[in-house]
Amino acid sequence: MGRDAASKGSLTWLERGLQSLGASFRHVSMIVVTHCHSNHVGGLARLVEATSAKVAVHQEEKDFLDGSKPYPDPFSNPILARVTQPILPSLYPPP
């Protein structure tokens, strides 16, 4: 089961998914972060708080999670920005 830890409602979605398997947040002991794009890990702190799980992340990306380095701007690449900017509001609507 995979789901970004930042999308709106992700904690609810994850909790329901675990319940459908007969599990709960207390069964989660490890969260594996495959990459530290802010739109994927923005809610990681809430997920860790809900689960008390440890986080595994590549050593080259740990500085993004602990705040010692800023997240790279995904829109610094003009081609990527042109492709993704139009769809972001529908994926991540403002609160």
PDB file of N, CA and C in Angstrom:
ATOM      1  N   MET A   1       0.855  -1.170   0.000  1.00  0.00           N
ATOM      2  CA  MET A   1       0.000   0.000   0.000  1.00  0.00           C
ATOM      3  C   MET A   1       0.895   1.225   0.000  1.00  0.00           C
ATOM      4  N   GLY A   2       0.670   2.159  -0.906  1.00  0.00           N
ATOM      5  CA  GLY A   2       1.461   3.374  -0.944  1.00  0.00           C
ATOM      6  C   GLY A   2       0.574   4.589  -1.071  1.00  0.00           C
ATOM      7  N   ARG A   3       0.994   5.648  -0.438  1.00  0.00           N
ATOM      8  CA  ARG A   3       0.238   6.896  -0.508  1.00  0.00           C
ATOM      9  C   ARG A   3       1.163   7.994  -0.027  1.00  0.00           C
ATOM     10  N   ASP A   4       1.097   9.144  -0.685  1.00  0.00           N
ATOM     11  CA  ASP A   4       1.903  10.278  -0.238  1.00  0.00           C
ATOM     12  C   ASP A   4       1.460  10.721   1.140  1.00  0.00           C
ATOM     13  N   ALA A   5       2.417  11.144   1.933  1.00  0.00           N
ATOM     14  CA  ALA A   5       2.121  11.594   3.294  1.00  0.00           C
ATOM     15  C   ALA A   5       1.729  13.062   3.344  1.00  0.00           C
ATOM     16  N   ALA A   6       1.517  13.676   2.196  1.00  0.00           N
ATOM     17  CA  ALA A   6       1.202  15.101   2.214  1.00  0.00           C
ATOM     18  C   ALA A   6      -0.152  15.441   1.622  1.00  0.00           C
ATOM     19  N   SER A   7      -0.727  14.563   0.849  1.00  0.00           N
ATOM     20  CA  SER A   7      -1.972  14.916   0.189  1.00  0.00           C
ATOM     21  C   SER A   7      -3.096  15.092   1.204  1.00  0.00           C
ATOM     22  N   LYS A   8      -4.032  15.965   0.851  1.00  0.00           N
ATOM     23  CA  LYS A   8      -5.132  16.278   1.760  1.00  0.00           C
ATOM     24  C   LYS A   8      -5.911  15.005   2.100  1.00  0.00           C
ATOM     25  N   GLY A   9      -6.111  14.782   3.367  1.00  0.00           N
ATOM     26  CA  GLY A   9      -6.854  13.606   3.800  1.00  0.00           C
ATOM     27  C   GLY A   9      -6.039  12.329   3.843  1.00  0.00           C
ATOM     28  N   SER A  10      -4.724  12.437   3.692  1.00  0.00           N
ATOM     29  CA  SER A  10      -3.919  11.211   3.625  1.00  0.00           C
ATOM     30  C   SER A  10      -3.962  10.400   4.919  1.00  0.00           C
ATOM     31  N   LEU A  11      -4.010  11.060   6.075  1.00  0.00           N
ATOM     32  CA  LEU A  11      -4.072  10.297   7.331  1.00  0.00           C
ATOM     33  C   LEU A  11      -5.354   9.483   7.413  1.00  0.00           C
ATOM     34  N   THR A  12      -6.457  10.086   7.034  1.00  0.00           N
ATOM     35  CA  THR A  12      -7.737   9.377   7.043  1.00  0.00           C
ATOM     36  C   THR A  12      -7.702   8.213   6.063  1.00  0.00           C
ATOM     37  N   TRP A  13      -7.176   8.465   4.876  1.00  0.00           N
ATOM     38  CA  TRP A  13      -7.091   7.428   3.851  1.00  0.00           C
ATOM     39  C   TRP A  13      -6.226   6.274   4.333  1.00  0.00           C
ATOM     40  N   LEU A  14      -5.063   6.608   4.901  1.00  0.00           N
ATOM     41  CA  LEU A  14      -4.163   5.569   5.399  1.00  0.00           C
ATOM     42  C   LEU A  14      -4.795   4.777   6.540  1.00  0.00           C
ATOM     43  N   GLU A  15      -5.461   5.483   7.444  1.00  0.00           N
ATOM     44  CA  GLU A  15      -6.102   4.803   8.576  1.00  0.00           C
ATOM     45  C   GLU A  15      -7.178   3.838   8.088  1.00  0.00           C
ATOM     46  N   ARG A  16      -7.978   4.272   7.133  1.00  0.00           N
ATOM     47  CA  ARG A  16      -9.021   3.390   6.588  1.00  0.00           C
ATOM     48  C   ARG A  16      -8.415   2.191   5.871  1.00  0.00           C
ATOM     49  N   GLY A  17      -7.329   2.432   5.135  1.00  0.00           N
ATOM     50  CA  GLY A  17      -6.651   1.330   4.451  1.00  0.00           C
ATOM     51  C   GLY A  17      -6.123   0.299   5.429  1.00  0.00           C
ATOM     52  N   LEU A  18      -5.520   0.774   6.508  1.00  0.00           N
ATOM     53  CA  LEU A  18      -5.027  -0.141   7.537  1.00  0.00           C
ATOM     54  C   LEU A  18      -6.177  -0.908   8.180  1.00  0.00           C
ATOM     55  N   GLN A  19      -7.276  -0.208   8.469  1.00  0.00           N
ATOM     56  CA  GLN A  19      -8.437  -0.867   9.081  1.00  0.00           C
ATOM     57  C   GLN A  19      -8.983  -1.964   8.177  1.00  0.00           C
ATOM     58  N   SER A  20      -8.951  -1.724   6.859  1.00  0.00           N
ATOM     59  CA  SER A  20      -9.454  -2.744   5.931  1.00  0.00           C
ATOM     60  C   SER A  20      -8.589  -4.002   5.955  1.00  0.00           C
ATOM     61  N   LEU A  21      -7.362  -3.859   6.469  1.00  0.00           N
ATOM     62  CA  LEU A  21      -6.451  -5.000   6.606  1.00  0.00           C
ATOM     63  C   LEU A  21      -6.447  -5.568   8.018  1.00  0.00           C
ATOM     64  N   GLY A  22      -7.315  -5.013   8.876  1.00  0.00           N
ATOM     65  CA  GLY A  22      -7.360  -5.456  10.263  1.00  0.00           C
ATOM     66  C   GLY A  22      -6.233  -4.884  11.104  1.00  0.00           C
ATOM     67  N   ALA A  23      -5.691  -3.755  10.675  1.00  0.00           N
ATOM     68  CA  ALA A  23      -4.570  -3.130  11.385  1.00  0.00           C
ATOM     69  C   ALA A  23      -4.928  -1.689  11.736  1.00  0.00           C
ATOM     70  N   SER A  24      -4.020  -1.028  12.433  1.00  0.00           N
ATOM     71  CA  SER A  24      -4.209   0.377  12.796  1.00  0.00           C
ATOM     72  C   SER A  24      -2.849   1.059  12.822  1.00  0.00           C
ATOM     73  N   PHE A  25      -2.854   2.348  13.116  1.00  0.00           N
ATOM     74  CA  PHE A  25      -1.598   3.094  13.176  1.00  0.00           C
ATOM     75  C   PHE A  25      -0.625   2.485  14.183  1.00  0.00           C
ATOM     76  N   ARG A  26      -1.131   1.874  15.239  1.00  0.00           N
ATOM     77  CA  ARG A  26      -0.218   1.306  16.243  1.00  0.00           C
ATOM     78  C   ARG A  26       0.586   0.129  15.688  1.00  0.00           C
ATOM     79  N   HIS A  27       0.163  -0.416  14.550  1.00  0.00           N
ATOM     80  CA  HIS A  27       0.897  -1.505  13.914  1.00  0.00           C
ATOM     81  C   HIS A  27       2.020  -1.006  12.999  1.00  0.00           C
ATOM     82  N   VAL A  28       2.073   0.286  12.758  1.00  0.00           N
ATOM     83  CA  VAL A  28       3.087   0.855  11.856  1.00  0.00           C
ATOM     84  C   VAL A  28       4.330   1.179  12.670  1.00  0.00           C
ATOM     85  N   SER A  29       5.433   0.546  12.340  1.00  0.00           N
ATOM     86  CA  SER A  29       6.675   0.784  13.084  1.00  0.00           C
ATOM     87  C   SER A  29       7.740   1.486  12.244  1.00  0.00           C
ATOM     88  N   MET A  30       7.566   1.498  10.916  1.00  0.00           N
ATOM     89  CA  MET A  30       8.563   2.108  10.046  1.00  0.00           C
ATOM     90  C   MET A  30       7.869   2.770   8.858  1.00  0.00           C
ATOM     91  N   ILE A  31       8.297   3.979   8.548  1.00  0.00           N
ATOM     92  CA  ILE A  31       7.829   4.692   7.358  1.00  0.00           C
ATOM     93  C   ILE A  31       9.043   4.858   6.460  1.00  0.00           C
ATOM     94  N   VAL A  32       8.961   4.371   5.236  1.00  0.00           N
ATOM     95  CA  VAL A  32      10.069   4.471   4.292  1.00  0.00           C
ATOM     96  C   VAL A  32       9.784   5.621   3.335  1.00  0.00           C
ATOM     97  N   VAL A  33      10.671   6.596   3.333  1.00  0.00           N
ATOM     98  CA  VAL A  33      10.552   7.755   2.445  1.00  0.00           C
ATOM     99  C   VAL A  33      11.447   7.492   1.240  1.00  0.00           C
ATOM    100  N   THR A  34      10.843   7.392   0.063  1.00  0.00           N
ATOM    101  CA  THR A  34      11.623   7.095  -1.137  1.00  0.00           C
ATOM    102  C   THR A  34      12.300   8.324  -1.704  1.00  0.00           C
ATOM    103  N   HIS A  35      11.679   9.486  -1.534  1.00  0.00           N
ATOM    104  CA  HIS A  35      12.287  10.744  -1.952  1.00  0.00           C
ATOM    105  C   HIS A  35      11.591  11.880  -1.219  1.00  0.00           C
ATOM    106  N   CYS A  36      12.311  12.963  -1.041  1.00  0.00           N
ATOM    107  CA  CYS A  36      11.843  14.037  -0.157  1.00  0.00           C
ATOM    108  C   CYS A  36      11.278  15.241  -0.889  1.00  0.00           C
ATOM    109  N   HIS A  37      10.456  15.028  -1.891  1.00  0.00           N
ATOM    110  CA  HIS A  37       9.770  16.171  -2.487  1.00  0.00           C
ATOM    111  C   HIS A  37       8.751  16.673  -1.472  1.00  0.00           C
ATOM    112  N   SER A  38       8.690  17.981  -1.304  1.00  0.00           N
ATOM    113  CA  SER A  38       7.821  18.531  -0.262  1.00  0.00           C
ATOM    114  C   SER A  38       6.363  18.149  -0.460  1.00  0.00           C
ATOM    115  N   ASN A  39       5.942  17.939  -1.709  1.00  0.00           N
ATOM    116  CA  ASN A  39       4.550  17.556  -1.928  1.00  0.00           C
ATOM    117  C   ASN A  39       4.296  16.090  -1.583  1.00  0.00           C
ATOM    118  N   HIS A  40       5.339  15.359  -1.217  1.00  0.00           N
ATOM    119  CA  HIS A  40       5.176  13.968  -0.796  1.00  0.00           C
ATOM    120  C   HIS A  40       5.376  13.774   0.703  1.00  0.00           C
ATOM    121  N   VAL A  41       6.169  14.626   1.330  1.00  0.00           N
ATOM    122  CA  VAL A  41       6.478  14.433   2.747  1.00  0.00           C
ATOM    123  C   VAL A  41       5.982  15.570   3.631  1.00  0.00           C
ATOM    124  N   GLY A  42       5.182  16.466   3.071  1.00  0.00           N
ATOM    125  CA  GLY A  42       4.707  17.614   3.848  1.00  0.00           C
ATOM    126  C   GLY A  42       3.900  17.233   5.076  1.00  0.00           C
ATOM    127  N   GLY A  43       3.242  16.097   5.057  1.00  0.00           N
ATOM    128  CA  GLY A  43       2.452  15.649   6.198  1.00  0.00           C
ATOM    129  C   GLY A  43       3.120  14.541   6.990  1.00  0.00           C
ATOM    130  N   LEU A  44       4.390  14.321   6.725  1.00  0.00           N
ATOM    131  CA  LEU A  44       5.098  13.224   7.384  1.00  0.00           C
ATOM    132  C   LEU A  44       5.118  13.379   8.899  1.00  0.00           C
ATOM    133  N   ALA A  45       5.296  14.592   9.381  1.00  0.00           N
ATOM    134  CA  ALA A  45       5.335  14.806  10.838  1.00  0.00           C
ATOM    135  C   ALA A  45       4.026  14.360  11.488  1.00  0.00           C
ATOM    136  N   ARG A  46       2.893  14.663  10.839  1.00  0.00           N
ATOM    137  CA  ARG A  46       1.591  14.233  11.383  1.00  0.00           C
ATOM    138  C   ARG A  46       1.481  12.709  11.380  1.00  0.00           C
ATOM    139  N   LEU A  47       1.995  12.091  10.322  1.00  0.00           N
ATOM    140  CA  LEU A  47       1.943  10.632  10.237  1.00  0.00           C
ATOM    141  C   LEU A  47       2.823   9.992  11.311  1.00  0.00           C
ATOM    142  N   VAL A  48       4.002  10.548  11.526  1.00  0.00           N
ATOM    143  CA  VAL A  48       4.888  10.035  12.575  1.00  0.00           C
ATOM    144  C   VAL A  48       4.235  10.215  13.940  1.00  0.00           C
ATOM    145  N   GLU A  49       3.601  11.358  14.144  1.00  0.00           N
ATOM    146  CA  GLU A  49       2.913  11.606  15.421  1.00  0.00           C
ATOM    147  C   GLU A  49       1.790  10.596  15.642  1.00  0.00           C
ATOM    148  N   ALA A  50       1.065  10.284  14.578  1.00  0.00           N
ATOM    149  CA  ALA A  50      -0.063   9.352  14.696  1.00  0.00           C
ATOM    150  C   ALA A  50       0.390   7.911  14.907  1.00  0.00           C
ATOM    151  N   THR A  51       1.579   7.575  14.409  1.00  0.00           N
ATOM    152  CA  THR A  51       2.025   6.182  14.446  1.00  0.00           C
ATOM    153  C   THR A  51       3.168   5.903  15.419  1.00  0.00           C
ATOM    154  N   SER A  52       3.905   6.926  15.800  1.00  0.00           N
ATOM    155  CA  SER A  52       5.146   6.778  16.585  1.00  0.00           C
ATOM    156  C   SER A  52       6.183   5.938  15.840  1.00  0.00           C
ATOM    157  N   ALA A  53       6.074   5.889  14.522  1.00  0.00           N
ATOM    158  CA  ALA A  53       6.977   5.076  13.707  1.00  0.00           C
ATOM    159  C   ALA A  53       8.317   5.773  13.495  1.00  0.00           C
ATOM    160  N   LYS A  54       9.329   4.968  13.238  1.00  0.00           N
ATOM    161  CA  LYS A  54      10.625   5.485  12.823  1.00  0.00           C
ATOM    162  C   LYS A  54      10.552   5.773  11.330  1.00  0.00           C
ATOM    163  N   VAL A  55      11.431   6.659  10.864  1.00  0.00           N
ATOM    164  CA  VAL A  55      11.449   7.036   9.451  1.00  0.00           C
ATOM    165  C   VAL A  55      12.778   6.617   8.838  1.00  0.00           C
ATOM    166  N   ALA A  56      12.705   5.915   7.719  1.00  0.00           N
ATOM    167  CA  ALA A  56      13.899   5.546   6.962  1.00  0.00           C
ATOM    168  C   ALA A  56      13.968   6.430   5.721  1.00  0.00           C
ATOM    169  N   VAL A  57      15.115   7.071   5.537  1.00  0.00           N
ATOM    170  CA  VAL A  57      15.312   7.957   4.391  1.00  0.00           C
ATOM    171  C   VAL A  57      16.774   7.858   3.959  1.00  0.00           C
ATOM    172  N   HIS A  58      17.036   8.040   2.689  1.00  0.00           N
ATOM    173  CA  HIS A  58      18.411   8.004   2.193  1.00  0.00           C
ATOM    174  C   HIS A  58      19.216   9.114   2.847  1.00  0.00           C
ATOM    175  N   GLN A  59      20.468   8.819   3.177  1.00  0.00           N
ATOM    176  CA  GLN A  59      21.299   9.786   3.897  1.00  0.00           C
ATOM    177  C   GLN A  59      21.468  11.099   3.140  1.00  0.00           C
ATOM    178  N   GLU A  60      21.394  11.072   1.804  1.00  0.00           N
ATOM    179  CA  GLU A  60      21.541  12.304   1.037  1.00  0.00           C
ATOM    180  C   GLU A  60      20.289  13.174   1.091  1.00  0.00           C
ATOM    181  N   GLU A  61      19.185  12.647   1.602  1.00  0.00           N
ATOM    182  CA  GLU A  61      17.955  13.422   1.685  1.00  0.00           C
ATOM    183  C   GLU A  61      17.526  13.713   3.116  1.00  0.00           C
ATOM    184  N   LYS A  62      18.234  13.193   4.092  1.00  0.00           N
ATOM    185  CA  LYS A  62      17.826  13.393   5.487  1.00  0.00           C
ATOM    186  C   LYS A  62      17.837  14.864   5.885  1.00  0.00           C
ATOM    187  N   ASP A  63      18.732  15.658   5.293  1.00  0.00           N
ATOM    188  CA  ASP A  63      18.804  17.080   5.630  1.00  0.00           C
ATOM    189  C   ASP A  63      17.528  17.830   5.246  1.00  0.00           C
ATOM    190  N   PHE A  64      16.819  17.350   4.236  1.00  0.00           N
ATOM    191  CA  PHE A  64      15.546  17.979   3.873  1.00  0.00           C
ATOM    192  C   PHE A  64      14.505  17.737   4.960  1.00  0.00           C
ATOM    193  N   LEU A  65      14.510  16.540   5.535  1.00  0.00           N
ATOM    194  CA  LEU A  65      13.523  16.207   6.556  1.00  0.00           C
ATOM    195  C   LEU A  65      13.795  16.889   7.885  1.00  0.00           C
ATOM    196  N   ASP A  66      15.067  17.012   8.249  1.00  0.00           N
ATOM    197  CA  ASP A  66      15.353  17.633   9.550  1.00  0.00           C
ATOM    198  C   ASP A  66      15.429  19.156   9.474  1.00  0.00           C
ATOM    199  N   GLY A  67      15.248  19.709   8.264  1.00  0.00           N
ATOM    200  CA  GLY A  67      15.196  21.159   8.111  1.00  0.00           C
ATOM    201  C   GLY A  67      16.540  21.840   7.952  1.00  0.00           C
ATOM    202  N   SER A  68      17.634  21.082   7.922  1.00  0.00           N
ATOM    203  CA  SER A  68      18.935  21.726   7.769  1.00  0.00           C
ATOM    204  C   SER A  68      19.217  22.145   6.326  1.00  0.00           C
ATOM    205  N   LYS A  69      18.405  21.670   5.374  1.00  0.00           N
ATOM    206  CA  LYS A  69      18.473  22.109   3.979  1.00  0.00           C
ATOM    207  C   LYS A  69      17.050  22.374   3.504  1.00  0.00           C
ATOM    208  N   PRO A  70      16.861  23.426   2.697  1.00  0.00           N
ATOM    209  CA  PRO A  70      15.517  23.656   2.148  1.00  0.00           C
ATOM    210  C   PRO A  70      15.204  22.636   1.053  1.00  0.00           C
ATOM    211  N   TYR A  71      13.917  22.356   0.892  1.00  0.00           N
ATOM    212  CA  TYR A  71      13.510  21.471  -0.189  1.00  0.00           C
ATOM    213  C   TYR A  71      13.850  22.127  -1.517  1.00  0.00           C
ATOM    214  N   PRO A  72      14.295  21.340  -2.498  1.00  0.00           N
ATOM    215  CA  PRO A  72      14.535  21.915  -3.824  1.00  0.00           C
ATOM    216  C   PRO A  72      13.223  22.409  -4.423  1.00  0.00           C
ATOM    217  N   ASP A  73      13.304  23.480  -5.167  1.00  0.00           N
ATOM    218  CA  ASP A  73      12.118  24.029  -5.822  1.00  0.00           C
ATOM    219  C   ASP A  73      11.820  23.211  -7.073  1.00  0.00           C
ATOM    220  N   PRO A  74      10.714  22.468  -7.093  1.00  0.00           N
ATOM    221  CA  PRO A  74      10.426  21.641  -8.266  1.00  0.00           C
ATOM    222  C   PRO A  74      10.146  22.467  -9.511  1.00  0.00           C
ATOM    223  N   PHE A  75       9.856  23.747  -9.329  1.00  0.00           N
ATOM    224  CA  PHE A  75       9.548  24.592 -10.477  1.00  0.00           C
ATOM    225  C   PHE A  75      10.770  25.310 -11.020  1.00  0.00           C
ATOM    226  N   SER A  76      11.962  24.981 -10.511  1.00  0.00           N
ATOM    227  CA  SER A  76      13.178  25.579 -11.054  1.00  0.00           C
ATOM    228  C   SER A  76      13.482  25.020 -12.443  1.00  0.00           C
ATOM    229  N   ASN A  77      12.928  23.859 -12.759  1.00  0.00           N
ATOM    230  CA  ASN A  77      13.045  23.296 -14.097  1.00  0.00           C
ATOM    231  C   ASN A  77      11.841  23.791 -14.895  1.00  0.00           C
ATOM    232  N   PRO A  78      12.062  24.652 -15.908  1.00  0.00           N
ATOM    233  CA  PRO A  78      10.928  25.258 -16.617  1.00  0.00           C
ATOM    234  C   PRO A  78      10.011  24.253 -17.304  1.00  0.00           C
ATOM    235  N   ILE A  79      10.555  23.164 -17.798  1.00  0.00           N
ATOM    236  CA  ILE A  79       9.713  22.162 -18.464  1.00  0.00           C
ATOM    237  C   ILE A  79       8.816  21.475 -17.440  1.00  0.00           C
ATOM    238  N   LEU A  80       9.395  21.064 -16.320  1.00  0.00           N
ATOM    239  CA  LEU A  80       8.608  20.438 -15.260  1.00  0.00           C
ATOM    240  C   LEU A  80       7.543  21.396 -14.734  1.00  0.00           C
ATOM    241  N   ALA A  81       7.906  22.644 -14.562  1.00  0.00           N
ATOM    242  CA  ALA A  81       6.952  23.637 -14.067  1.00  0.00           C
ATOM    243  C   ALA A  81       5.782  23.800 -15.027  1.00  0.00           C
ATOM    244  N   ARG A  82       6.071  23.865 -16.313  1.00  0.00           N
ATOM    245  CA  ARG A  82       5.006  24.059 -17.305  1.00  0.00           C
ATOM    246  C   ARG A  82       4.045  22.871 -17.318  1.00  0.00           C
ATOM    247  N   VAL A  83       4.558  21.683 -17.085  1.00  0.00           N
ATOM    248  CA  VAL A  83       3.724  20.480 -17.106  1.00  0.00           C
ATOM    249  C   VAL A  83       2.914  20.326 -15.819  1.00  0.00           C
ATOM    250  N   THR A  84       3.531  20.606 -14.677  1.00  0.00           N
ATOM    251  CA  THR A  84       2.873  20.305 -13.407  1.00  0.00           C
ATOM    252  C   THR A  84       2.043  21.434 -12.820  1.00  0.00           C
ATOM    253  N   GLN A  85       2.411  22.678 -13.051  1.00  0.00           N
ATOM    254  CA  GLN A  85       1.678  23.779 -12.416  1.00  0.00           C
ATOM    255  C   GLN A  85       0.182  23.777 -12.715  1.00  0.00           C
ATOM    256  N   PRO A  86      -0.254  23.493 -13.935  1.00  0.00           N
ATOM    257  CA  PRO A  86      -1.705  23.516 -14.186  1.00  0.00           C
ATOM    258  C   PRO A  86      -2.503  22.472 -13.402  1.00  0.00           C
ATOM    259  N   ILE A  87      -1.883  21.352 -13.030  1.00  0.00           N
ATOM    260  CA  ILE A  87      -2.650  20.302 -12.354  1.00  0.00           C
ATOM    261  C   ILE A  87      -2.542  20.345 -10.833  1.00  0.00           C
ATOM    262  N   LEU A  88      -1.581  21.084 -10.301  1.00  0.00           N
ATOM    263  CA  LEU A  88      -1.394  21.096  -8.848  1.00  0.00           C
ATOM    264  C   LEU A  88      -2.616  21.578  -8.069  1.00  0.00           C
ATOM    265  N   PRO A  89      -3.311  22.633  -8.505  1.00  0.00           N
ATOM    266  CA  PRO A  89      -4.476  23.064  -7.715  1.00  0.00           C
ATOM    267  C   PRO A  89      -5.544  21.982  -7.558  1.00  0.00           C
ATOM    268  N   SER A  90      -5.707  21.136  -8.557  1.00  0.00           N
ATOM    269  CA  SER A  90      -6.714  20.076  -8.419  1.00  0.00           C
ATOM    270  C   SER A  90      -6.224  18.950  -7.507  1.00  0.00           C
ATOM    271  N   LEU A  91      -4.914  18.739  -7.453  1.00  0.00           N
ATOM    272  CA  LEU A  91      -4.367  17.696  -6.579  1.00  0.00           C
ATOM    273  C   LEU A  91      -4.254  18.153  -5.132  1.00  0.00           C
ATOM    274  N   TYR A  92      -3.898  19.410  -4.953  1.00  0.00           N
ATOM    275  CA  TYR A  92      -3.682  19.962  -3.615  1.00  0.00           C
ATOM    276  C   TYR A  92      -4.451  21.271  -3.479  1.00  0.00           C
ATOM    277  N   PRO A  93      -5.779  21.204  -3.356  1.00  0.00           N
ATOM    278  CA  PRO A  93      -6.575  22.434  -3.247  1.00  0.00           C
ATOM    279  C   PRO A  93      -6.243  23.176  -1.958  1.00  0.00           C
ATOM    280  N   PRO A  94      -6.383  24.509  -1.992  1.00  0.00           N
ATOM    281  CA  PRO A  94      -6.128  25.263  -0.760  1.00  0.00           C
ATOM    282  C   PRO A  94      -7.116  24.864   0.329  1.00  0.00           C
ATOM    283  N   PRO A  95      -6.680  24.966   1.593  1.00  0.00           N
ATOM    284  CA  PRO A  95      -7.569  24.568   2.706  1.00  0.00           C
ATOM    285  C   PRO A  95      -8.809  25.437   2.799  1.00  0.00           C
TER     286      PRO A  95
END
